XYZ file of C-alpha atoms in Angstrom:
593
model
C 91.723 88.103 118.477
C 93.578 91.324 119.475
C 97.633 91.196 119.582
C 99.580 93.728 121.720
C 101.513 96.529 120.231
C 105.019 95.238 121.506
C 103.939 91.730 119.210
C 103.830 93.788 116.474
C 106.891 95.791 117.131
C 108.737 92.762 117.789
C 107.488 91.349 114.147
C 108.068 94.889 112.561
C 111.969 94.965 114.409
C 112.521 90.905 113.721
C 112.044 90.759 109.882
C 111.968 94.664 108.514
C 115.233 95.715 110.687
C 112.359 99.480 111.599
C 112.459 100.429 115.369
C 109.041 102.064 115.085
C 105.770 102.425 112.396
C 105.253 105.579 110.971
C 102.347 107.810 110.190
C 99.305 105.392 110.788
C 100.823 101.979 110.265
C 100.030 101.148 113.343
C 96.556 102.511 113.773
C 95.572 100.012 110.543
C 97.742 96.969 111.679
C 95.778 97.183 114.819
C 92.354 97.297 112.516
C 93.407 94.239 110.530
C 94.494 92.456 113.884
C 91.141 92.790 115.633
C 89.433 91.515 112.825
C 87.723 94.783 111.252
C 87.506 95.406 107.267
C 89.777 98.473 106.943
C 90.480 100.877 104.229
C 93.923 102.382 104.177
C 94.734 105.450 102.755
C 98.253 105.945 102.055
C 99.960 108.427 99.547
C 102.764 107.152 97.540
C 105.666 106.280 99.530
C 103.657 105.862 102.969
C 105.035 102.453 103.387
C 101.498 100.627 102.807
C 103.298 96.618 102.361
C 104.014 96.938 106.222
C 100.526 97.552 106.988
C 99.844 93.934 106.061
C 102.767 92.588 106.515
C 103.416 92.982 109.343
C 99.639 91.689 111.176
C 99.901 88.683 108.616
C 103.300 87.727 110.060
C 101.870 87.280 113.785
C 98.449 85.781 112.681
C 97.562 82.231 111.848
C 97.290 81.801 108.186
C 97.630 82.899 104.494
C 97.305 86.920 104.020
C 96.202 86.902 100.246
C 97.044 89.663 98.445
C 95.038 90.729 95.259
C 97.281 93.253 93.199
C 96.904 94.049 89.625
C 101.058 95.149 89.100
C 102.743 91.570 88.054
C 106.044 93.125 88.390
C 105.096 94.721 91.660
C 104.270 91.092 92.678
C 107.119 89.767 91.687
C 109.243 92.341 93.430
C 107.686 91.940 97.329
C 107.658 88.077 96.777
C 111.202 88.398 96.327
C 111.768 90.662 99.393
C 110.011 88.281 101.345
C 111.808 85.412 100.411
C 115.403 87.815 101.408
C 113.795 87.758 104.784
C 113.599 84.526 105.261
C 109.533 84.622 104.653
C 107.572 81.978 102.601
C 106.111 84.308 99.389
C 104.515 82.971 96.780
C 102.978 85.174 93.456
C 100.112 83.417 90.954
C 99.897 85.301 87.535
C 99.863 84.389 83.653
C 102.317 82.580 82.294
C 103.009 80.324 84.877
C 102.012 76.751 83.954
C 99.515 74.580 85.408
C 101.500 72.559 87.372
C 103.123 75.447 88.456
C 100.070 76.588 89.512
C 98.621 73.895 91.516
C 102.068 73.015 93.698
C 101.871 76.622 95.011
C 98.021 76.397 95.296
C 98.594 72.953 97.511
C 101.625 74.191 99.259
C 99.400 76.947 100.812
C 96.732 74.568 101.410
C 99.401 72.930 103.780
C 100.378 76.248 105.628
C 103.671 76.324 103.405
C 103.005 79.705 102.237
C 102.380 82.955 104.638
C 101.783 85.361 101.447
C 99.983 84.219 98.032
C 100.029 86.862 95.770
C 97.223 87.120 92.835
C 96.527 89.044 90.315
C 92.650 89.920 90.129
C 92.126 88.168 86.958
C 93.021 84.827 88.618
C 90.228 85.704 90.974
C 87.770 84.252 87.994
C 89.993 80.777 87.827
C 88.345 77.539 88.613
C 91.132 75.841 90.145
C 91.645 78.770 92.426
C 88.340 79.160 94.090
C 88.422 75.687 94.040
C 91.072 75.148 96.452
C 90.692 78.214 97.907
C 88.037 76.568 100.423
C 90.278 74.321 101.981
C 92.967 76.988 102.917
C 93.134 78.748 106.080
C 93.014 82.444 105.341
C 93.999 85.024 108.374
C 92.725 87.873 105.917
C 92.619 89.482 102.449
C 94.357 92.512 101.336
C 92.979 94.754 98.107
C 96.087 96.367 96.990
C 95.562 99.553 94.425
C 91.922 99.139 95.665
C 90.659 102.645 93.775
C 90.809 100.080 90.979
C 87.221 98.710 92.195
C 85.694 101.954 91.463
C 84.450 103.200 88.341
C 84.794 106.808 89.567
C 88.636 105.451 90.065
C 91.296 107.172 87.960
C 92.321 103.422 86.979
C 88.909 101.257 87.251
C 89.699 97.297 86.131
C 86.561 95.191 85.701
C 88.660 91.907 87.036
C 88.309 93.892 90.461
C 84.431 93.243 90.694
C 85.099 89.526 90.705
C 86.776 90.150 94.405
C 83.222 89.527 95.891
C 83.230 85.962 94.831
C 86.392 84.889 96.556
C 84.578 86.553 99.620
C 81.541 84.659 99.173
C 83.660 81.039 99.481
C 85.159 82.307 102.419
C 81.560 82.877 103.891
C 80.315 79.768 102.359
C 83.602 77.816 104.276
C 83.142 79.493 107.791
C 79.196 78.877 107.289
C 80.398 75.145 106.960
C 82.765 75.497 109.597
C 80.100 76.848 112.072
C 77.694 73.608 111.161
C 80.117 70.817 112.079
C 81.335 72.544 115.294
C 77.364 73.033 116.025
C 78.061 76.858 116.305
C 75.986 79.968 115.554
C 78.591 82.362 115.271
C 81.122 81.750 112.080
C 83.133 84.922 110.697
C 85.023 85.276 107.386
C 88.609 86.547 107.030
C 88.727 90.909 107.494
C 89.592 92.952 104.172
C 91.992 95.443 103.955
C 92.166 97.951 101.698
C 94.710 99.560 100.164
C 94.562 103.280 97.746
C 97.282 106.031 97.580
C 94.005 108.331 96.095
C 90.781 108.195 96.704
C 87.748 110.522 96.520
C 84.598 110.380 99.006
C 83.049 108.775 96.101
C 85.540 105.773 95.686
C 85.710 105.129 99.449
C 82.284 104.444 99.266
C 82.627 102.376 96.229
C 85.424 100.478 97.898
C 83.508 99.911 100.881
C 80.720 98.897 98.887
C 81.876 96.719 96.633
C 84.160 94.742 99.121
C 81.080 93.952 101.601
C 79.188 91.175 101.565
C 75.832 92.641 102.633
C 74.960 96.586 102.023
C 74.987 97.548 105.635
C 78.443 95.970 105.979
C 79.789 99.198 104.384
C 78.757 101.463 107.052
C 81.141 99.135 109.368
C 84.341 100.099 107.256
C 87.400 101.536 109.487
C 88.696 103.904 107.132
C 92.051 105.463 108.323
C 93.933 108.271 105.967
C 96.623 109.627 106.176
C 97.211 113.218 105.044
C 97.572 114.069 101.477
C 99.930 116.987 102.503
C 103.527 116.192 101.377
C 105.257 119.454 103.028
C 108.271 118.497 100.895
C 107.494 118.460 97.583
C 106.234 122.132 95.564
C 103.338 121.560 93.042
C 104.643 123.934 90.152
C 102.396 124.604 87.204
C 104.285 126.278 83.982
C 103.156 127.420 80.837
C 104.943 127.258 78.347
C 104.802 127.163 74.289
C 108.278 125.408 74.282
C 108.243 122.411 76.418
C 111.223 121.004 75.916
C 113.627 124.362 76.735
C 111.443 124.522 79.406
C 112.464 121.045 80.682
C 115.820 121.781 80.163
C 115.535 124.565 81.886
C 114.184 123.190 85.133
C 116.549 120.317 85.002
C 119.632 122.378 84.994
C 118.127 124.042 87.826
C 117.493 121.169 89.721
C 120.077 118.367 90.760
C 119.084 115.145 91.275
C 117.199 112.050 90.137
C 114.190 112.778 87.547
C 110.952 111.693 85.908
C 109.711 112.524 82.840
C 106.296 111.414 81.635
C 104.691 111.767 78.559
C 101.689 109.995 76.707
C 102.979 108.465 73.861
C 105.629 105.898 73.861
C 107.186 107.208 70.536
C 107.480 110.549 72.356
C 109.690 108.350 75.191
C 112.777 107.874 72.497
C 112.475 111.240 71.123
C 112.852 113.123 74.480
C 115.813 110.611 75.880
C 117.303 111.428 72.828
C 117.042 115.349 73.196
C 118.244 115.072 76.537
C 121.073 113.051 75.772
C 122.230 115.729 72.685
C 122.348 118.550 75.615
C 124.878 116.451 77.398
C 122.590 115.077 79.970
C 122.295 111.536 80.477
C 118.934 109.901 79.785
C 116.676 106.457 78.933
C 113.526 105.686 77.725
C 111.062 103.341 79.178
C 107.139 101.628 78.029
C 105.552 98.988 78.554
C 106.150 97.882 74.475
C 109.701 97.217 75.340
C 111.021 93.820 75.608
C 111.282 92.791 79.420
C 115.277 92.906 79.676
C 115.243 95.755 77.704
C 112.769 97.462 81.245
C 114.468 95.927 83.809
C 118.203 96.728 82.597
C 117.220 100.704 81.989
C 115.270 100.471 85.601
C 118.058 99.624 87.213
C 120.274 101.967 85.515
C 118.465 104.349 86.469
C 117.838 102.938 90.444
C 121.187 103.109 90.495
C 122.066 106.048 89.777
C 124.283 105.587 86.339
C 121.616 106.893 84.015
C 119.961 110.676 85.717
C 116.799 110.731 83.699
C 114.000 108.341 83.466
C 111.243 109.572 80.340
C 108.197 107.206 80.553
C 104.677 106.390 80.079
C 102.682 105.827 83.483
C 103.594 101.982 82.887
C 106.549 103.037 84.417
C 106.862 104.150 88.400
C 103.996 102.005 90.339
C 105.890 99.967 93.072
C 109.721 101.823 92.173
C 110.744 102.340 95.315
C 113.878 105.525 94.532
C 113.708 107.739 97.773
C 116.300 110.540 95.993
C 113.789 111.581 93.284
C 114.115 115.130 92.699
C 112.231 116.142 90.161
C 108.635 114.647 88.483
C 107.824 116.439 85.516
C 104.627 115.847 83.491
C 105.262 116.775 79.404
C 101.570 115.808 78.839
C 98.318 116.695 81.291
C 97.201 113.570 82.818
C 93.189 112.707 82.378
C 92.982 112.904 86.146
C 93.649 114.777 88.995
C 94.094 110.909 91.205
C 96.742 109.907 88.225
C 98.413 113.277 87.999
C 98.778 112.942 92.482
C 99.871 109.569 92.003
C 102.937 110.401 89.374
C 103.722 113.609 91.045
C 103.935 111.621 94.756
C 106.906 109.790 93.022
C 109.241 112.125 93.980
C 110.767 113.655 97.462
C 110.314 110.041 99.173
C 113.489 110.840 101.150
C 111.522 114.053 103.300
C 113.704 116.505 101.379
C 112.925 119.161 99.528
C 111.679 118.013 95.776
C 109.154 119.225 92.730
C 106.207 118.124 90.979
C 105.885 120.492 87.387
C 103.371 120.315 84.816
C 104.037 121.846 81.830
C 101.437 123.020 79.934
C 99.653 125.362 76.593
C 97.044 126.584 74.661
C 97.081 122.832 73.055
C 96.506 121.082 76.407
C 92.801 122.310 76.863
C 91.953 120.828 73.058
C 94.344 117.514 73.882
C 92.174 116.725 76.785
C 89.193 117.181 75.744
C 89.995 115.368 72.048
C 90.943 112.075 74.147
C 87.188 111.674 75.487
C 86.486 111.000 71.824
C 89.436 108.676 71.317
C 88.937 106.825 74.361
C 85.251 106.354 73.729
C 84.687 105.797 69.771
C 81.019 105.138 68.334
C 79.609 102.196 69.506
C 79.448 101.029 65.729
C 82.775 101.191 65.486
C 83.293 99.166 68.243
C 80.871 96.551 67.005
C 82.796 96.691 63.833
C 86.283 96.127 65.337
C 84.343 93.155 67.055
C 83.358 91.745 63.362
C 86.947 92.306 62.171
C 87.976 90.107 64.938
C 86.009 87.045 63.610
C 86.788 87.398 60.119
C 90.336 87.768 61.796
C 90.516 84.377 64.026
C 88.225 82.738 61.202
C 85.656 82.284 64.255
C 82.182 81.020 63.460
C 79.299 82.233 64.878
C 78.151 80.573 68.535
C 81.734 79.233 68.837
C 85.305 80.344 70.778
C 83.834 80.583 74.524
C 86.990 80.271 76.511
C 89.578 80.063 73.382
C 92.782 82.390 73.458
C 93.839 83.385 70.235
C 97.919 85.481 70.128
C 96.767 89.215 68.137
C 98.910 90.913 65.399
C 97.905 94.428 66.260
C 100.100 95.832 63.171
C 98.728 93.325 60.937
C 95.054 93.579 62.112
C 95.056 96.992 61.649
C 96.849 96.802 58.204
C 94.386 94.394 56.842
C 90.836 96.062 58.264
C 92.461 99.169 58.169
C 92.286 100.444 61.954
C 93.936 103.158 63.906
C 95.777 101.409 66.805
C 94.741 103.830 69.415
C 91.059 103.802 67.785
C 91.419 100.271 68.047
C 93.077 99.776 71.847
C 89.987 101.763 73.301
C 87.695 99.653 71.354
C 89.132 96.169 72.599
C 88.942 97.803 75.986
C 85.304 98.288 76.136
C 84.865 95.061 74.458
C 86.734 93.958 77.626
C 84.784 95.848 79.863
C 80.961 94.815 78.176
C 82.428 90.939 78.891
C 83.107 89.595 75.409
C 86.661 89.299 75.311
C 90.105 90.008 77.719
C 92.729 92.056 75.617
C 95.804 91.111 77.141
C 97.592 93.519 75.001
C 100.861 94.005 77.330
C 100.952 90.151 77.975
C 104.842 88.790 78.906
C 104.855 85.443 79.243
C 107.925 83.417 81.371
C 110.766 82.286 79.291
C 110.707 78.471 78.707
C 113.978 75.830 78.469
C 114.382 72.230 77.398
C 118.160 70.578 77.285
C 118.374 68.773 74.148
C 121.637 67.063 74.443
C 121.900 64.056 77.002
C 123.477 65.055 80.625
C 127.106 63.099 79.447
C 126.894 65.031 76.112
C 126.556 68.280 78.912
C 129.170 67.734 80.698
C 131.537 67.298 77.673
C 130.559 70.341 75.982
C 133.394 73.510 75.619
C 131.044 76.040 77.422
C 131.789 79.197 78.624
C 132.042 80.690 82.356
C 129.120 82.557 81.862
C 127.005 79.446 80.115
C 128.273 77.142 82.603
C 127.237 79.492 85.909
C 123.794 79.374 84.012
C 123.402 75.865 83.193
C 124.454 75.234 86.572
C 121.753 77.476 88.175
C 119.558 75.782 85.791
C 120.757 72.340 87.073
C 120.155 73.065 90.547
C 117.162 74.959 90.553
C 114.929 72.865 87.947
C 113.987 69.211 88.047
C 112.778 68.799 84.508
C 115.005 70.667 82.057
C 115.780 66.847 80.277
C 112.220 65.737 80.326
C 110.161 69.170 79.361
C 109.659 72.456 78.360
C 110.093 74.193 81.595
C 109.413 77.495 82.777
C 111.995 79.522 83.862
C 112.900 83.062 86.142
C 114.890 84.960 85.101
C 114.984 87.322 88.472
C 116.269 83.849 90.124
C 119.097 83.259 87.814
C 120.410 86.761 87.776
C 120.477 86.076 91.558
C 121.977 82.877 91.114
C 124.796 83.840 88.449
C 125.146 87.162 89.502
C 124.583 87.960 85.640
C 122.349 90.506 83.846
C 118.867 89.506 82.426
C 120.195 90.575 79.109
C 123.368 88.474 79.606
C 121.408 85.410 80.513
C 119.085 85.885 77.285
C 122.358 85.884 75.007
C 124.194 82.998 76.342
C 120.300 81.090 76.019
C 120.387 82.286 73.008
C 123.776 80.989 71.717
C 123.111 77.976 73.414
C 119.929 77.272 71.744
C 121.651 78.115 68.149
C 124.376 74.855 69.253
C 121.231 72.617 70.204
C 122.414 72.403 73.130
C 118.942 73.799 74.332
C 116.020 75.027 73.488
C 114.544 78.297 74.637
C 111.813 79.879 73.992
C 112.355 83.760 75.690
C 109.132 85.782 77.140
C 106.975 86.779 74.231
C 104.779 89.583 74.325
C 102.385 89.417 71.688
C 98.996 90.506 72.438
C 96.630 87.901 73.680
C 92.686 88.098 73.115
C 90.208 85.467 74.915
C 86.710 85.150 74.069
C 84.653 85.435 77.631
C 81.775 84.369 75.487
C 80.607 82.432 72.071
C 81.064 84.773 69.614
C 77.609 86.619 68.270
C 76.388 88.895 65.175
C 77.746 92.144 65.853
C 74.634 93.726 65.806
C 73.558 92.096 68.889
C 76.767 93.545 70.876
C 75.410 95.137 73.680
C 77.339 97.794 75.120
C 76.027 98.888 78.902
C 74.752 102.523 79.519
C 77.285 101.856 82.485
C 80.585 100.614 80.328
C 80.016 103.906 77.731
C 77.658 106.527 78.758
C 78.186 106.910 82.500
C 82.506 105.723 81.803
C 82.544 108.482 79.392
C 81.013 111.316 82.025
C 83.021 110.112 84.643
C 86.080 110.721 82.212
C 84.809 114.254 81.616
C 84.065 115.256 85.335
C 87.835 113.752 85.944
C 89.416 116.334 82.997
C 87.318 118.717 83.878
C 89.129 118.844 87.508
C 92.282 119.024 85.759
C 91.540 121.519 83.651
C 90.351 123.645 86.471
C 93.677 122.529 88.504
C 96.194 123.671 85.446
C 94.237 127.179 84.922
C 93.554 128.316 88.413
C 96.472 130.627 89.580
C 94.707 132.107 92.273
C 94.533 129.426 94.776
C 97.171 127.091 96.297
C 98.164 124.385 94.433
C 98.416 121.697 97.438
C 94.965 123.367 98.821
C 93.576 122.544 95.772
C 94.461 118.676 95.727
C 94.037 118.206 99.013
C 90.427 119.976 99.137
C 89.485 117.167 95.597
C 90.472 114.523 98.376
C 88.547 115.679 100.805
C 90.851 117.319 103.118
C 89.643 120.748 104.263
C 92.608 123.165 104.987
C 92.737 126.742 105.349
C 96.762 126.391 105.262
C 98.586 127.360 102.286
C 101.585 125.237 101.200
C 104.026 128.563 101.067
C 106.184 127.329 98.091
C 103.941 126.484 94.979
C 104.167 128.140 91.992
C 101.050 130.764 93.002
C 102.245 130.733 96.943
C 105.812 131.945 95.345
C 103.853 134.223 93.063
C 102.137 135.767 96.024
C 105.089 136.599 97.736
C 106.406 138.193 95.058
């Protein structure tokens, strides 16, 4: 069914507050509204959530959204709910029961927007009841994550084509009892900042049912040009003067990323010494710790953000000024991706790489690291036995909480030899490494509700035990999960102020609490089997480990070529032919002078 343009506009104006779409919004909500599977290309900041949105909002039905970012989740679910819009997200740590009310709630049409991450894709109970829901259409958020020739490929993606198959399966059902020949299943949308010709056609591939369903694709791009924001390459043998350099130059909000999250501290601190504020941010860092120092820095009170990539995907800061790389990213859709972070505002903003001799050698050493000899690998896979004291044809579906530090003490292992190891383990289907895995916090009330009432509690613990109170029917009875985003709402207190006062409660007995963990988790996909017989696929090594190459290779040619534009050159590795150069890179500027 086709909707009119003023529907939409009415939607967009009724629950976003925008008089118009920008860019090609439109053009895609109108693709997803007659029913077509559309790929969206979108650099960062080209306000891709309305694109679904939006259609969802005026059609019939749930609009599930796949999306691999839990905190990304978390943060639209919440928006939605602001606006008065039923949101719900699915992701680990939630509990079963948990689980299943949301999962029946949108069976009943109580839920417009069920958010999943792609491993829940693989979950029995989910595919279960996801026949009897009514589904107006899908949406494949991050989608270059289905590719292997992706910058950020996630096996959990390929598992996408089974919730497509139900829907088929229902509508084929559907079609039978009304006595019909014609039955459709719900339109995909796709959703990439970055994407090569090669991973649009692994998108469209992998996200159609039948071969020749690919050809059908609506793909819609906008233009990587961002006529804002000057590419600037630098060498340099002292990075950090260099830095300090362009940030005294510069005034505004900034990003600073580097590899290693030791290298996060080190830098904040630097900065910090030459009288400029700064904080550090990775994804090892407890969750208060993140979300306190992100908001700092949303706000304003802190000027300098230095971070991994774990930081950035979903931060939605207009008045970014500068993004500046202290490492070379491994590709040229990662290093676009980062560098889009800043200048969402339209004005004037810069993307600098800093770079050296070393770079060339760094890159190049990390193929090695990220790819170690398949013995090793099988090894690492032996250690993990002896480890979890597993016998051999047993642990098939068991999850077992991982010591990294003492693992690695006791079988003596690198932890970055290790990480890349566990990933391809991962990725050959014989374990999931959920190695940055947060679960929710979890409270029981141990006293009796009069002992409660009688206790000499603080403002602040009484505003949280109240929220508590009000928000959760089984704090007497059991351990129950808790959010912490919904009690900073409800208090009006800090995550790291709730976490103290839960934690001073729980040392009166008053309660016990249990806060979000994040030790490593590892799951066995499979019984476990003699290393030896570990098969590693010419397709998870071999062809990974070229793709890797071709992808530094392109930086490497991006960082040493000072002859050609540097926005000419990304948007020509996109696929965008232009004769146009950008007039205020670093080799424009060079030219000029």
């Amino acid at each position: 069914m086709n909707y009119s343009d003023e529907t939409y506009l009415s939607t967009l104006k009724r629950y976003f507050g925008y008089d118009s779409f920008r860019s090609i919004q439109l053009d895609i909500i109108r693709s997803i509204g007659s029913g077509r599977n559309t790929l969206g290309l979108m650099p960062t900041g080209g306000g891709k959530s309305i694109t679904f949105q939006v259609p969802a909002l005026v059609m019939d039905g749930v609009c599930i959204v796949i999306s691999p970012l839990i905190a990304l989740m978390k943060d639209q679910v919440q928006h939605l709910k602001k606006r008065g819009i039923k949101a719900e997200a699915i992701y680990s740590g939630l509990s079963h029961k948990e689980v299943q009310r949301i999962l029946d709630n949108t069976i009943f049409g109580a839920v417009k927007f069920l958010y999943i991450s792609p491993e829940r894709l693989s979950n029995k109970l989910f595919l279960a009841k996801l026949y009897y829901m009514k589904v107006c259409f899908i949406v494949v958020d991050e989608a270059h994550c289905i590719s292997q020739w992706g910058h950020d490929f996630r096996p959990s993606y390929m598992q996408i084509s089974k919730l497509l198959q139900i829907l088929l399966d229902h509508a084929d059902t559907q079609a039978n009892k009304n006595n019909s020949d014609h039955f459709t299943i719900p339109p995909v949308l796709a959703l990439t900042a970055t994407a090569t010709k090669q991973v649009i056609k692994d998108i469209t591939r992998s996200l159609s049912i039948e071969p020749e369903d690919a050809e059908h694709w609506n793909v819609l791009s906008m233009s990587f040009r961002r006529k804002n924001l000057s590419y600037v390459v630098r060498n340099t043998e002292d990075k950090f003067r260099e830095l300090m350099h362009i940030v005294n130059s510069v005034d505004g909000s900034v990003i600073v990323y580097t590899r290693n999250r030791e290298r996060t501290k080190e830098l904040s601190d630097m900065i910090n010494a030459e009288g400029i504020s700064a904080t550090f941010y990775h994804a090892g860092l407890d969750f208060a710790i993140k979300e306190r120092r992100q908001d700092q820095w949303q706000a304003d009170e802190v000027r300098i953000m230095v971070a991994t990539n774990a930081f950035g995907m979903g931060i939605d800061k207009p008045n970014v000024r500068l993004v500046i790389h202290m490492d070379c990213p491994d590709s040229i859709e990662a290093y676009f991706q980062e560098a889009g972070r800043a200048g969402r505002d339209g004005e004037r903003a810069y993307a600098v790489l800093l770079c050296n001799g070393s770079d060339t050698s760094a890159l190049t050493k990390r193929i090695n690291t990220t790819f170690p000899p398949k013995e090793y690998i099988r090894q690492v896979y032996e250690h993990l036995a002896y480890y979890f004291e597993l016998a051999i044809n047993c642990g098939e579906g068991v999850r077992y909480e991982f010591n990294e530090s003492e693992f690695c003490r006791r079988f003596k292992h690198y932890p970055t030899h290790l990480e890349h190891a566990l990933a391809i383990l991962q990725n050959a289907g014989y374990i999931n490494y959920e190695h940055d895995h947060t679960d929710r916090a979890r409270v029981i009330i141990t006293t009796s509700r009069y002992e409660l009432y009688d206790l000499n509690l603080s403002h602040t613990e009484e505003k949280i035990i109240n929220a508590l109170l009000r928000n959760y029917g089984t704090l007497f009875t059991d351990m129950t999960f808790i959010d912490f985003s919904l009690l900073c709402r409800k208090t009006a207190l800090t995550t790291e102020a709730i976490h103290q006062d839960l934690k001073s409660l729980a040392q009166r007995r008053v309660i016990r609490y249990l806060p979000p963990r994040q030790i490593p988790i590892i799951t066995y996909l499979r019984q476990r089997t003699d290393a030896e017989h570990i098969k590693i696929g010419h397709e998870i090594y071999e062809d990974a480990r070229q793709r890797m190459k071709t992808h530094i290779d392109s930086m490497l040619q991006y960082i040493n070529e000072n002859d050609t534009c540097r926005e000419r050159m990304l948007m020509e590795y996109f696929g965008e032919e232009t004769k146009e150069d950008c007039g205020h890179c670093d080799v424009c500027l060079e030219d000029r002078n």
